PDB file of C-alpha atoms and ligand atoms in Angstrom:
ATOM      1  CA  MET A   1     -23.508  -6.544  -1.652  1.00  0.00           C
ATOM      2  CA  PRO A   2     -25.347  -7.051   1.954  1.00  0.00           C
ATOM      3  CA  LEU A   3     -24.561  -3.424   2.848  1.00  0.00           C
ATOM      4  CA  SER A   4     -26.850  -0.669   2.056  1.00  0.00           C
ATOM      5  CA  PRO A   5     -25.574   2.377   0.048  1.00  0.00           C
ATOM      6  CA  THR A   6     -25.997   4.507   3.402  1.00  0.00           C
ATOM      7  CA  THR A   7     -24.300   2.023   5.469  1.00  0.00           C
ATOM      8  CA  ILE A   8     -21.353   1.959   3.080  1.00  0.00           C
ATOM      9  CA  GLN A   9     -20.984   5.910   3.128  1.00  0.00           C
ATOM     10  CA  ALA A  10     -21.351   5.991   6.928  1.00  0.00           C
ATOM     11  CA  LEU A  11     -18.540   3.362   7.258  1.00  0.00           C
ATOM     12  CA  ALA A  12     -16.495   5.178   4.764  1.00  0.00           C
ATOM     13  CA  ASP A  13     -16.916   8.543   6.710  1.00  0.00           C
ATOM     14  CA  HIS A  14     -15.852   6.731   9.967  1.00  0.00           C
ATOM     15  CA  LEU A  15     -12.846   4.887   8.685  1.00  0.00           C
ATOM     16  CA  GLU A  16     -11.945   8.219   6.995  1.00  0.00           C
ATOM     17  CA  ALA A  17     -12.355  10.271  10.231  1.00  0.00           C
ATOM     18  CA  ALA A  18     -10.193   7.801  12.062  1.00  0.00           C
ATOM     19  CA  GLU A  19      -7.507   8.275   9.425  1.00  0.00           C
ATOM     20  CA  LEU A  20      -7.588  12.097   9.441  1.00  0.00           C
ATOM     21  CA  LYS A  21      -7.862  12.563  13.196  1.00  0.00           C
ATOM     22  CA  ALA A  22      -5.413   9.623  13.738  1.00  0.00           C
ATOM     23  CA  HIS A  23      -7.585   7.762  16.299  1.00  0.00           C
ATOM     24  CA  ASP A  24      -8.139   4.103  16.227  1.00  0.00           C
ATOM     25  CA  VAL A  25     -11.319   2.187  15.721  1.00  0.00           C
ATOM     26  CA  VAL A  26     -12.650  -1.288  16.074  1.00  0.00           C
ATOM     27  CA  LYS A  27     -12.695  -3.659  13.168  1.00  0.00           C
ATOM     28  CA  ILE A  28     -15.872  -2.821  11.022  1.00  0.00           C
ATOM     29  CA  THR A  29     -16.883  -6.588  10.745  1.00  0.00           C
ATOM     30  CA  ASP A  30     -17.368  -6.817  14.502  1.00  0.00           C
ATOM     31  CA  GLU A  31     -20.651  -4.591  13.736  1.00  0.00           C
ATOM     32  CA  HIS A  32     -21.275  -5.895  10.158  1.00  0.00           C
ATOM     33  CA  PRO A  33     -20.412  -9.336  10.103  1.00  0.00           C
ATOM     34  CA  GLU A  34     -22.509 -10.092   6.691  1.00  0.00           C
ATOM     35  CA  MET A  35     -20.297  -7.345   4.766  1.00  0.00           C
ATOM     36  CA  ASP A  36     -18.780  -9.224   1.727  1.00  0.00           C
ATOM     37  CA  PHE A  37     -15.464  -8.270  -0.322  1.00  0.00           C
ATOM     38  CA  ALA A  38     -17.578  -6.047  -2.844  1.00  0.00           C
ATOM     39  CA  ASP A  39     -18.875  -4.208   0.419  1.00  0.00           C
ATOM     40  CA  ALA A  40     -15.350  -3.777   1.639  1.00  0.00           C
ATOM     41  CA  TYR A  41     -13.920  -2.103  -1.762  1.00  0.00           C
ATOM     42  CA  ALA A  42     -17.305  -0.004  -1.984  1.00  0.00           C
ATOM     43  CA  ILE A  43     -16.031   1.498   1.267  1.00  0.00           C
ATOM     44  CA  GLN A  44     -12.758   1.903   0.157  1.00  0.00           C
ATOM     45  CA  TYR A  45     -13.872   3.524  -2.909  1.00  0.00           C
ATOM     46  CA  ALA A  46     -16.015   5.793  -1.023  1.00  0.00           C
ATOM     47  CA  ILE A  47     -13.175   7.075   1.044  1.00  0.00           C
ATOM     48  CA  ARG A  48     -11.475   7.680  -2.144  1.00  0.00           C
ATOM     49  CA  ALA A  49     -14.381   9.855  -3.793  1.00  0.00           C
ATOM     50  CA  ASN A  50     -14.696  11.774  -0.486  1.00  0.00           C
ATOM     51  CA  LYS A  51     -11.144  12.769  -0.689  1.00  0.00           C
ATOM     52  CA  LEU A  52     -11.295  13.464  -4.553  1.00  0.00           C
ATOM     53  CA  ALA A  53     -14.531  15.592  -3.925  1.00  0.00           C
ATOM     54  CA  ARG A  54     -12.332  17.879  -1.422  1.00  0.00           C
ATOM     55  CA  GLY A  55      -9.556  18.390  -4.156  1.00  0.00           C
ATOM     56  CA  VAL A  56      -7.313  15.723  -3.178  1.00  0.00           C
ATOM     57  CA  LYS A  57      -5.396  14.031  -6.186  1.00  0.00           C
ATOM     58  CA  LEU A  58      -5.113  10.413  -6.734  1.00  0.00           C
ATOM     59  CA  SER A  59      -1.227   9.795  -6.823  1.00  0.00           C
ATOM     60  CA  GLY A  60      -1.017   6.010  -7.541  1.00  0.00           C
ATOM     61  CA  LEU A  61      -2.201   2.504  -6.562  1.00  0.00           C
ATOM     62  CA  LYS A  62      -0.734   0.013  -4.365  1.00  0.00           C
ATOM     63  CA  MET A  63      -0.751  -3.755  -3.760  1.00  0.00           C
ATOM     64  CA  GLY A  64      -0.740  -4.971  -0.255  1.00  0.00           C
ATOM     65  CA  LEU A  65      -0.063  -8.440   1.363  1.00  0.00           C
ATOM     66  CA  THR A  66       2.028  -9.614  -1.659  1.00  0.00           C
ATOM     67  CA  SER A  67       4.724 -11.633   0.282  1.00  0.00           C
ATOM     68  CA  PHE A  68       4.564 -14.366   2.611  1.00  0.00           C
ATOM     69  CA  ALA A  69       6.163 -12.402   5.268  1.00  0.00           C
ATOM     70  CA  LYS A  70       3.447  -9.846   5.033  1.00  0.00           C
ATOM     71  CA  MET A  71       0.908 -12.415   4.742  1.00  0.00           C
ATOM     72  CA  LYS A  72       1.989 -14.553   7.750  1.00  0.00           C
ATOM     73  CA  GLN A  73       2.496 -11.251   9.868  1.00  0.00           C
ATOM     74  CA  MET A  74      -1.059 -10.339   9.467  1.00  0.00           C
ATOM     75  CA  GLY A  75      -2.486 -13.832   9.528  1.00  0.00           C
ATOM     76  CA  VAL A  76      -4.171 -13.373   5.960  1.00  0.00           C
ATOM     77  CA  ASP A  77      -3.562 -15.213   2.575  1.00  0.00           C
ATOM     78  CA  VAL A  78      -4.759 -12.976  -0.373  1.00  0.00           C
ATOM     79  CA  PRO A  79      -3.096  -9.911  -1.841  1.00  0.00           C
ATOM     80  CA  ILE A  80      -5.315  -6.943  -1.830  1.00  0.00           C
ATOM     81  CA  TYR A  81      -5.308  -3.383  -3.345  1.00  0.00           C
ATOM     82  CA  GLY A  82      -5.719   0.572  -2.297  1.00  0.00           C
ATOM     83  CA  PHE A  83      -4.841   3.840  -3.462  1.00  0.00           C
ATOM     84  CA  LEU A  84      -2.489   6.497  -2.878  1.00  0.00           C
ATOM     85  CA  ALA A  85      -3.344  10.160  -2.508  1.00  0.00           C
ATOM     86  CA  ASP A  86      -1.145  13.226  -3.035  1.00  0.00           C
ATOM     87  CA  TYR A  87      -0.814  14.056   0.518  1.00  0.00           C
ATOM     88  CA  PHE A  88       0.540  10.605   1.550  1.00  0.00           C
ATOM     89  CA  ALA A  89       3.787  11.681  -0.093  1.00  0.00           C
ATOM     90  CA  ARG A  90       6.986  12.734   1.462  1.00  0.00           C
ATOM     91  CA  PRO A  91      10.395  13.475   0.271  1.00  0.00           C
ATOM     92  CA  ASP A  92      13.299  11.115   0.242  1.00  0.00           C
ATOM     93  CA  GLY A  93      14.886  12.081   3.640  1.00  0.00           C
ATOM     94  CA  GLY A  94      11.829  13.900   4.746  1.00  0.00           C
ATOM     95  CA  ALA A  95      10.324  13.596   8.208  1.00  0.00           C
ATOM     96  CA  ILE A  96       7.180  11.915   9.078  1.00  0.00           C
ATOM     97  CA  ALA A  97       5.220  13.384  11.735  1.00  0.00           C
ATOM     98  CA  VAL A  98       3.908  10.541  14.071  1.00  0.00           C
ATOM     99  CA  LYS A  99       1.296  12.526  15.855  1.00  0.00           C
ATOM    100  CA  GLU A 100      -0.426  12.525  12.526  1.00  0.00           C
ATOM    101  CA  LEU A 101      -0.717   8.779  12.800  1.00  0.00           C
ATOM    102  CA  ILE A 102      -1.892   6.127  15.062  1.00  0.00           C
ATOM    103  CA  HIS A 103       0.878   3.414  15.486  1.00  0.00           C
ATOM    104  CA  PRO A 104       2.961   3.774  11.907  1.00  0.00           C
ATOM    105  CA  LYS A 105       5.032   0.697  10.445  1.00  0.00           C
ATOM    106  CA  ILE A 106       7.398   0.992   7.507  1.00  0.00           C
ATOM    107  CA  GLU A 107       7.476  -1.402   4.337  1.00  0.00           C
ATOM    108  CA  ALA A 108      10.271  -1.627   1.665  1.00  0.00           C
ATOM    109  CA  GLU A 109       8.654  -1.589  -1.535  1.00  0.00           C
ATOM    110  CA  ILE A 110       9.785  -1.916  -5.271  1.00  0.00           C
ATOM    111  CA  ALA A 111       7.416   0.629  -7.224  1.00  0.00           C
ATOM    112  CA  PHE A 112       6.585   0.750 -11.094  1.00  0.00           C
ATOM    113  CA  VAL A 113       5.779   3.751 -13.124  1.00  0.00           C
ATOM    114  CA  THR A 114       3.670   2.429 -16.390  1.00  0.00           C
ATOM    115  CA  LYS A 115       4.051   4.080 -19.908  1.00  0.00           C
ATOM    116  CA  ALA A 116       1.222   2.186 -21.267  1.00  0.00           C
ATOM    117  CA  PRO A 117      -1.990   1.084 -19.939  1.00  0.00           C
ATOM    118  CA  LEU A 118      -2.573  -2.327 -18.430  1.00  0.00           C
ATOM    119  CA  HIS A 119      -5.819  -4.280 -18.848  1.00  0.00           C
ATOM    120  CA  GLY A 120      -6.877  -7.621 -17.181  1.00  0.00           C
ATOM    121  CA  PRO A 121      -8.002 -10.249 -17.240  1.00  0.00           C
ATOM    122  CA  GLY A 122      -4.941 -12.264 -18.522  1.00  0.00           C
ATOM    123  CA  CYS A 123      -2.381  -9.616 -17.651  1.00  0.00           C
ATOM    124  CA  HIS A 124       0.898 -11.320 -16.863  1.00  0.00           C
ATOM    125  CA  ILE A 125       4.720 -10.251 -15.958  1.00  0.00           C
ATOM    126  CA  GLY A 126       5.523  -9.914 -19.933  1.00  0.00           C
ATOM    127  CA  ASP A 127       2.839  -7.139 -20.320  1.00  0.00           C
ATOM    128  CA  VAL A 128       4.144  -5.543 -17.387  1.00  0.00           C
ATOM    129  CA  LEU A 129       7.502  -5.210 -18.390  1.00  0.00           C
ATOM    130  CA  ALA A 130       6.723  -3.948 -21.427  1.00  0.00           C
ATOM    131  CA  ALA A 131       4.382  -1.365 -20.146  1.00  0.00           C
ATOM    132  CA  THR A 132       6.970  -0.239 -17.524  1.00  0.00           C
ATOM    133  CA  ASP A 133       8.492   3.292 -17.931  1.00  0.00           C
ATOM    134  CA  PHE A 134      10.701   2.513 -14.853  1.00  0.00           C
ATOM    135  CA  VAL A 135      11.140   1.103 -11.464  1.00  0.00           C
ATOM    136  CA  ILE A 136      11.983   2.995  -8.202  1.00  0.00           C
ATOM    137  CA  PRO A 137      12.385   2.146  -4.621  1.00  0.00           C
ATOM    138  CA  ALA A 138       9.937   3.228  -2.307  1.00  0.00           C
ATOM    139  CA  VAL A 139       9.206   2.996   1.508  1.00  0.00           C
ATOM    140  CA  GLU A 140       5.536   2.892   2.633  1.00  0.00           C
ATOM    141  CA  VAL A 141       4.431   3.882   6.098  1.00  0.00           C
ATOM    142  CA  ILE A 142       1.052   2.016   7.011  1.00  0.00           C
ATOM    143  CA  ASP A 143      -1.020   2.882   9.774  1.00  0.00           C
ATOM    144  CA  SER A 144      -4.089   0.793  10.422  1.00  0.00           C
ATOM    145  CA  ARG A 145      -6.996   2.420  11.746  1.00  0.00           C
ATOM    146  CA  TYR A 146      -7.854  -0.469  13.680  1.00  0.00           C
ATOM    147  CA  ARG A 147      -6.882  -0.892  17.198  1.00  0.00           C
ATOM    148  CA  ASP A 148      -3.770  -3.052  17.656  1.00  0.00           C
ATOM    149  CA  PHE A 149      -3.461  -3.343  13.941  1.00  0.00           C
ATOM    150  CA  LYS A 150      -6.049  -6.183  14.631  1.00  0.00           C
ATOM    151  CA  PHE A 151      -8.410  -6.719  11.353  1.00  0.00           C
ATOM    152  CA  ASP A 152      -9.763  -9.138   8.760  1.00  0.00           C
ATOM    153  CA  LEU A 153      -9.178  -9.044   5.223  1.00  0.00           C
ATOM    154  CA  LYS A 154     -12.512  -7.173   4.545  1.00  0.00           C
ATOM    155  CA  SER A 155     -11.768  -4.689   7.250  1.00  0.00           C
ATOM    156  CA  VAL A 156      -8.402  -3.992   5.979  1.00  0.00           C
ATOM    157  CA  ILE A 157      -9.512  -3.412   2.370  1.00  0.00           C
ATOM    158  CA  ALA A 158     -12.457  -0.982   3.658  1.00  0.00           C
ATOM    159  CA  ASP A 159      -9.556   0.894   5.383  1.00  0.00           C
ATOM    160  CA  ASN A 160      -7.755   1.535   2.084  1.00  0.00           C
ATOM    161  CA  CYS A 161      -5.179  -0.969   2.885  1.00  0.00           C
ATOM    162  CA  SER A 162      -3.567   0.721   5.933  1.00  0.00           C
ATOM    163  CA  SER A 163      -2.348   3.393   3.515  1.00  0.00           C
ATOM    164  CA  ALA A 164      -1.003   6.520   5.020  1.00  0.00           C
ATOM    165  CA  ARG A 165       2.315   8.040   3.831  1.00  0.00           C
ATOM    166  CA  TYR A 166       5.088   6.872   1.050  1.00  0.00           C
ATOM    167  CA  VAL A 167       8.646   7.943   0.226  1.00  0.00           C
ATOM    168  CA  THR A 168      10.575   7.306  -3.234  1.00  0.00           C
ATOM    169  CA  GLY A 169      13.796   8.092  -3.814  1.00  0.00           C
ATOM    170  CA  GLY A 170      17.041   6.377  -5.008  1.00  0.00           C
ATOM    171  CA  GLN A 171      17.548   5.784  -8.678  1.00  0.00           C
ATOM    172  CA  PRO A 172      14.836   5.112 -11.093  1.00  0.00           C
ATOM    173  CA  ARG A 173      16.044   2.211 -13.597  1.00  0.00           C
ATOM    174  CA  ARG A 174      14.430   0.663 -16.635  1.00  0.00           C
ATOM    175  CA  VAL A 175      13.452  -2.957 -16.168  1.00  0.00           C
ATOM    176  CA  ASP A 176      16.137  -4.158 -18.776  1.00  0.00           C
ATOM    177  CA  GLU A 177      18.786  -2.699 -16.152  1.00  0.00           C
ATOM    178  CA  VAL A 178      18.005  -4.737 -13.242  1.00  0.00           C
ATOM    179  CA  ASP A 179      16.971  -8.421 -12.306  1.00  0.00           C
ATOM    180  CA  LEU A 180      14.078  -7.468 -10.325  1.00  0.00           C
ATOM    181  CA  ARG A 181      13.708 -11.137  -8.625  1.00  0.00           C
ATOM    182  CA  THR A 182      17.581 -11.057  -7.272  1.00  0.00           C
ATOM    183  CA  LEU A 183      17.637  -7.359  -6.358  1.00  0.00           C
ATOM    184  CA  GLY A 184      18.521  -7.277  -2.631  1.00  0.00           C
ATOM    185  CA  ILE A 185      16.913  -5.092  -0.045  1.00  0.00           C
ATOM    186  CA  VAL A 186      18.354  -4.010   3.235  1.00  0.00           C
ATOM    187  CA  ILE A 187      16.355  -2.184   5.800  1.00  0.00           C
ATOM    188  CA  GLU A 188      18.119  -0.344   8.721  1.00  0.00           C
ATOM    189  CA  LYS A 189      16.679   1.469  11.663  1.00  0.00           C
ATOM    190  CA  ASN A 190      18.929   3.733  13.493  1.00  0.00           C
ATOM    191  CA  GLY A 191      21.928   2.360  11.839  1.00  0.00           C
ATOM    192  CA  GLU A 192      21.139  -1.321  12.630  1.00  0.00           C
ATOM    193  CA  VAL A 193      19.811  -3.920  10.171  1.00  0.00           C
ATOM    194  CA  ILE A 194      16.397  -5.131  10.887  1.00  0.00           C
ATOM    195  CA  GLY A 195      15.231  -6.910   7.500  1.00  0.00           C
ATOM    196  CA  THR A 196      16.479  -8.232   4.326  1.00  0.00           C
ATOM    197  CA  ALA A 197      15.054  -9.518   1.157  1.00  0.00           C
ATOM    198  CA  ALA A 198      15.082  -9.868  -2.621  1.00  0.00           C
ATOM    199  CA  GLY A 199      12.591  -8.792  -5.107  1.00  0.00           C
ATOM    200  CA  ALA A 200      11.319 -12.270  -5.756  1.00  0.00           C
ATOM    201  CA  ALA A 201       9.829 -12.131  -2.125  1.00  0.00           C
ATOM    202  CA  VAL A 202       7.077 -10.129  -3.677  1.00  0.00           C
ATOM    203  CA  LEU A 203       4.772 -12.966  -5.474  1.00  0.00           C
ATOM    204  CA  GLY A 204       7.969 -14.365  -7.166  1.00  0.00           C
ATOM    205  CA  HIS A 205       8.600 -11.147  -9.021  1.00  0.00           C
ATOM    206  CA  PRO A 206       7.242  -7.627  -8.290  1.00  0.00           C
ATOM    207  CA  ALA A 207       5.794  -7.244 -11.900  1.00  0.00           C
ATOM    208  CA  ALA A 208       3.599 -10.264 -10.858  1.00  0.00           C
ATOM    209  CA  SER A 209       2.023  -7.762  -8.372  1.00  0.00           C
ATOM    210  CA  VAL A 210       1.221  -5.133 -10.961  1.00  0.00           C
ATOM    211  CA  ALA A 211      -0.105  -7.811 -13.061  1.00  0.00           C
ATOM    212  CA  MET A 212      -2.544  -8.864 -10.508  1.00  0.00           C
ATOM    213  CA  LEU A 213      -3.517  -5.528  -9.910  1.00  0.00           C
ATOM    214  CA  ALA A 214      -4.411  -5.110 -13.411  1.00  0.00           C
ATOM    215  CA  ASN A 215      -6.320  -8.421 -13.181  1.00  0.00           C
ATOM    216  CA  MET A 216      -8.299  -7.399 -10.084  1.00  0.00           C
ATOM    217  CA  LEU A 217      -9.272  -4.092 -11.383  1.00  0.00           C
ATOM    218  CA  ALA A 218     -10.480  -5.635 -14.541  1.00  0.00           C
ATOM    219  CA  GLU A 219     -13.078  -7.503 -12.130  1.00  0.00           C
ATOM    220  CA  ARG A 220     -14.354  -3.951 -11.697  1.00  0.00           C
ATOM    221  CA  GLY A 221     -14.253  -2.938 -15.094  1.00  0.00           C
ATOM    222  CA  GLU A 222     -11.179  -0.645 -14.580  1.00  0.00           C
ATOM    223  CA  HIS A 223      -7.446  -0.929 -15.588  1.00  0.00           C
ATOM    224  CA  ILE A 224      -4.112   0.622 -14.761  1.00  0.00           C
ATOM    225  CA  PRO A 225      -3.772   3.843 -16.952  1.00  0.00           C
ATOM    226  CA  ALA A 226      -0.263   4.912 -18.364  1.00  0.00           C
ATOM    227  CA  GLY A 227       1.662   7.103 -16.145  1.00  0.00           C
ATOM    228  CA  THR A 228       0.541   5.181 -13.015  1.00  0.00           C
ATOM    229  CA  PHE A 229       2.765   4.920  -9.999  1.00  0.00           C
ATOM    230  CA  VAL A 230       2.129   1.533  -8.478  1.00  0.00           C
ATOM    231  CA  MET A 231       3.724   0.192  -5.158  1.00  0.00           C
ATOM    232  CA  THR A 232       3.950  -3.756  -5.198  1.00  0.00           C
ATOM    233  CA  GLY A 233       3.972  -4.692  -1.662  1.00  0.00           C
ATOM    234  CA  GLY A 234       6.175  -4.833   1.211  1.00  0.00           C
ATOM    235  CA  ALA A 235       8.913  -7.312   0.660  1.00  0.00           C
ATOM    236  CA  THR A 236       9.271  -8.262   4.307  1.00  0.00           C
ATOM    237  CA  GLU A 237       7.252  -8.168   7.262  1.00  0.00           C
ATOM    238  CA  ALA A 238       6.425  -4.429   8.442  1.00  0.00           C
ATOM    239  CA  TYR A 239       8.278  -2.794  11.228  1.00  0.00           C
ATOM    240  CA  ALA A 240       6.944  -0.590  13.795  1.00  0.00           C
ATOM    241  CA  VAL A 241       8.745   2.924  14.202  1.00  0.00           C
ATOM    242  CA  ALA A 242       8.192   5.555  16.841  1.00  0.00           C
ATOM    243  CA  PRO A 243       9.535   9.275  17.027  1.00  0.00           C
ATOM    244  CA  GLY A 244      13.232   9.581  16.737  1.00  0.00           C
ATOM    245  CA  ASP A 245      13.667   6.768  14.618  1.00  0.00           C
ATOM    246  CA  SER A 246      15.602   6.820  11.290  1.00  0.00           C
ATOM    247  CA  ILE A 247      15.126   4.401   8.465  1.00  0.00           C
ATOM    248  CA  VAL A 248      17.245   3.711   5.430  1.00  0.00           C
ATOM    249  CA  VAL A 249      16.385   1.113   3.225  1.00  0.00           C
ATOM    250  CA  ARG A 250      18.976   0.101   0.762  1.00  0.00           C
ATOM    251  CA  TYR A 251      18.198  -1.417  -2.566  1.00  0.00           C
ATOM    252  CA  GLN A 252      20.495  -3.124  -4.930  1.00  0.00           C
ATOM    253  CA  ASP A 253      21.267  -1.197  -8.259  1.00  0.00           C
ATOM    254  CA  LEU A 254      18.375   1.439  -7.083  1.00  0.00           C
ATOM    255  CA  GLY A 255      20.004   3.365  -4.387  1.00  0.00           C
ATOM    256  CA  ALA A 256      18.665   4.131  -1.159  1.00  0.00           C
ATOM    257  CA  VAL A 257      15.592   5.647   0.410  1.00  0.00           C
ATOM    258  CA  SER A 258      15.404   7.410   3.888  1.00  0.00           C
ATOM    259  CA  LEU A 259      13.033   8.798   6.147  1.00  0.00           C
ATOM    260  CA  HIS A 260      12.838   9.940   9.838  1.00  0.00           C
ATOM    261  CA  PHE A 261      10.064   9.964  12.331  1.00  0.00           C
ATOM    262  CA  VAL A 262       9.426  12.898  14.429  1.00  0.00           C
TER     263      VAL A 262
HETATM  264  O1  LIG B 301       0.743  -2.042   2.032  1.00  0.00           O
HETATM  265  C1  LIG B 301       0.329  -3.235   2.867  1.00  0.00           C
HETATM  266  O2  LIG B 301       0.896  -4.324   2.705  1.00  0.00           O
HETATM  267  C2  LIG B 301      -0.497  -3.179   3.776  1.00  0.00           C
HETATM  268  C3  LIG B 301      -1.532  -4.029   3.761  1.00  0.00           C
HETATM  269  C4  LIG B 301      -2.666  -4.054   4.866  1.00  0.00           C
HETATM  270  C5  LIG B 301      -2.003  -5.019   6.031  1.00  0.00           C
HETATM  271  C6  LIG B 301      -1.456  -4.049   7.145  1.00  0.00           C
HETATM  272  O3  LIG B 301      -1.883  -3.231   7.378  1.00  0.00           O
HETATM  273  O4  LIG B 301      -0.404  -4.582   7.046  1.00  0.00           O
HETATM  274 MG1  LIG B 302       2.714  -1.659   1.501  1.00  0.00          MG
END
């Protein structure tokens, strides 16, 4: 790890201030081209530690860049992971205040809630399905702290993978009640269809995203505990939203999630 602990903490504070004050910054690799992936995750974990120290609760984990549509949109080719905090959550049908954000975009995701721990390495789809309590639809609102959503992989990992808000809703289902690969997803903005996908858009099967998360966490000696909410990544590219926009995402067999921007 080329960055010192002091620089890691300073960069975590810098990125978290950008999140909390809703102002953009240039990508951190511009000033620190030497930083590596371990530094990037160390910065993300320092942001997480800042929040936990203030009494914020961890509400889940997320994978990002798990679909080819997202990888293509962002010009990167490796999935990444981040954390979810309690204050990111908004109720189904709820309002998202754009003034608290910089340049939000929405992503349609399938989320898992585990009932048993998942450990890597070697975690696979079968392990995930056996350890899943239920799946539930989710819409993530991402908000890169980087100017114009321009970043590289290390910068976005450090920025907690652009995490900002999320909404869950619809109908939770057991994994044996649905075919998560062929499950259709229709995204509507202001009543117009703007995106469609099937569950298989996420790494061939959304459970593969959870397995990948367990395997990536194992590299840090961590695992996915029982009872963890995990968002598996946007099934399509992300769509920009503005005040006045209304989003409904319809999931085959899982119901709909809606939110609006004020
Ligand atoms: O949740 C995500 O897939 C976001 C990953 C980070 C890249 C982005 O901001 O689009
Ligand atoms: Mg996402």
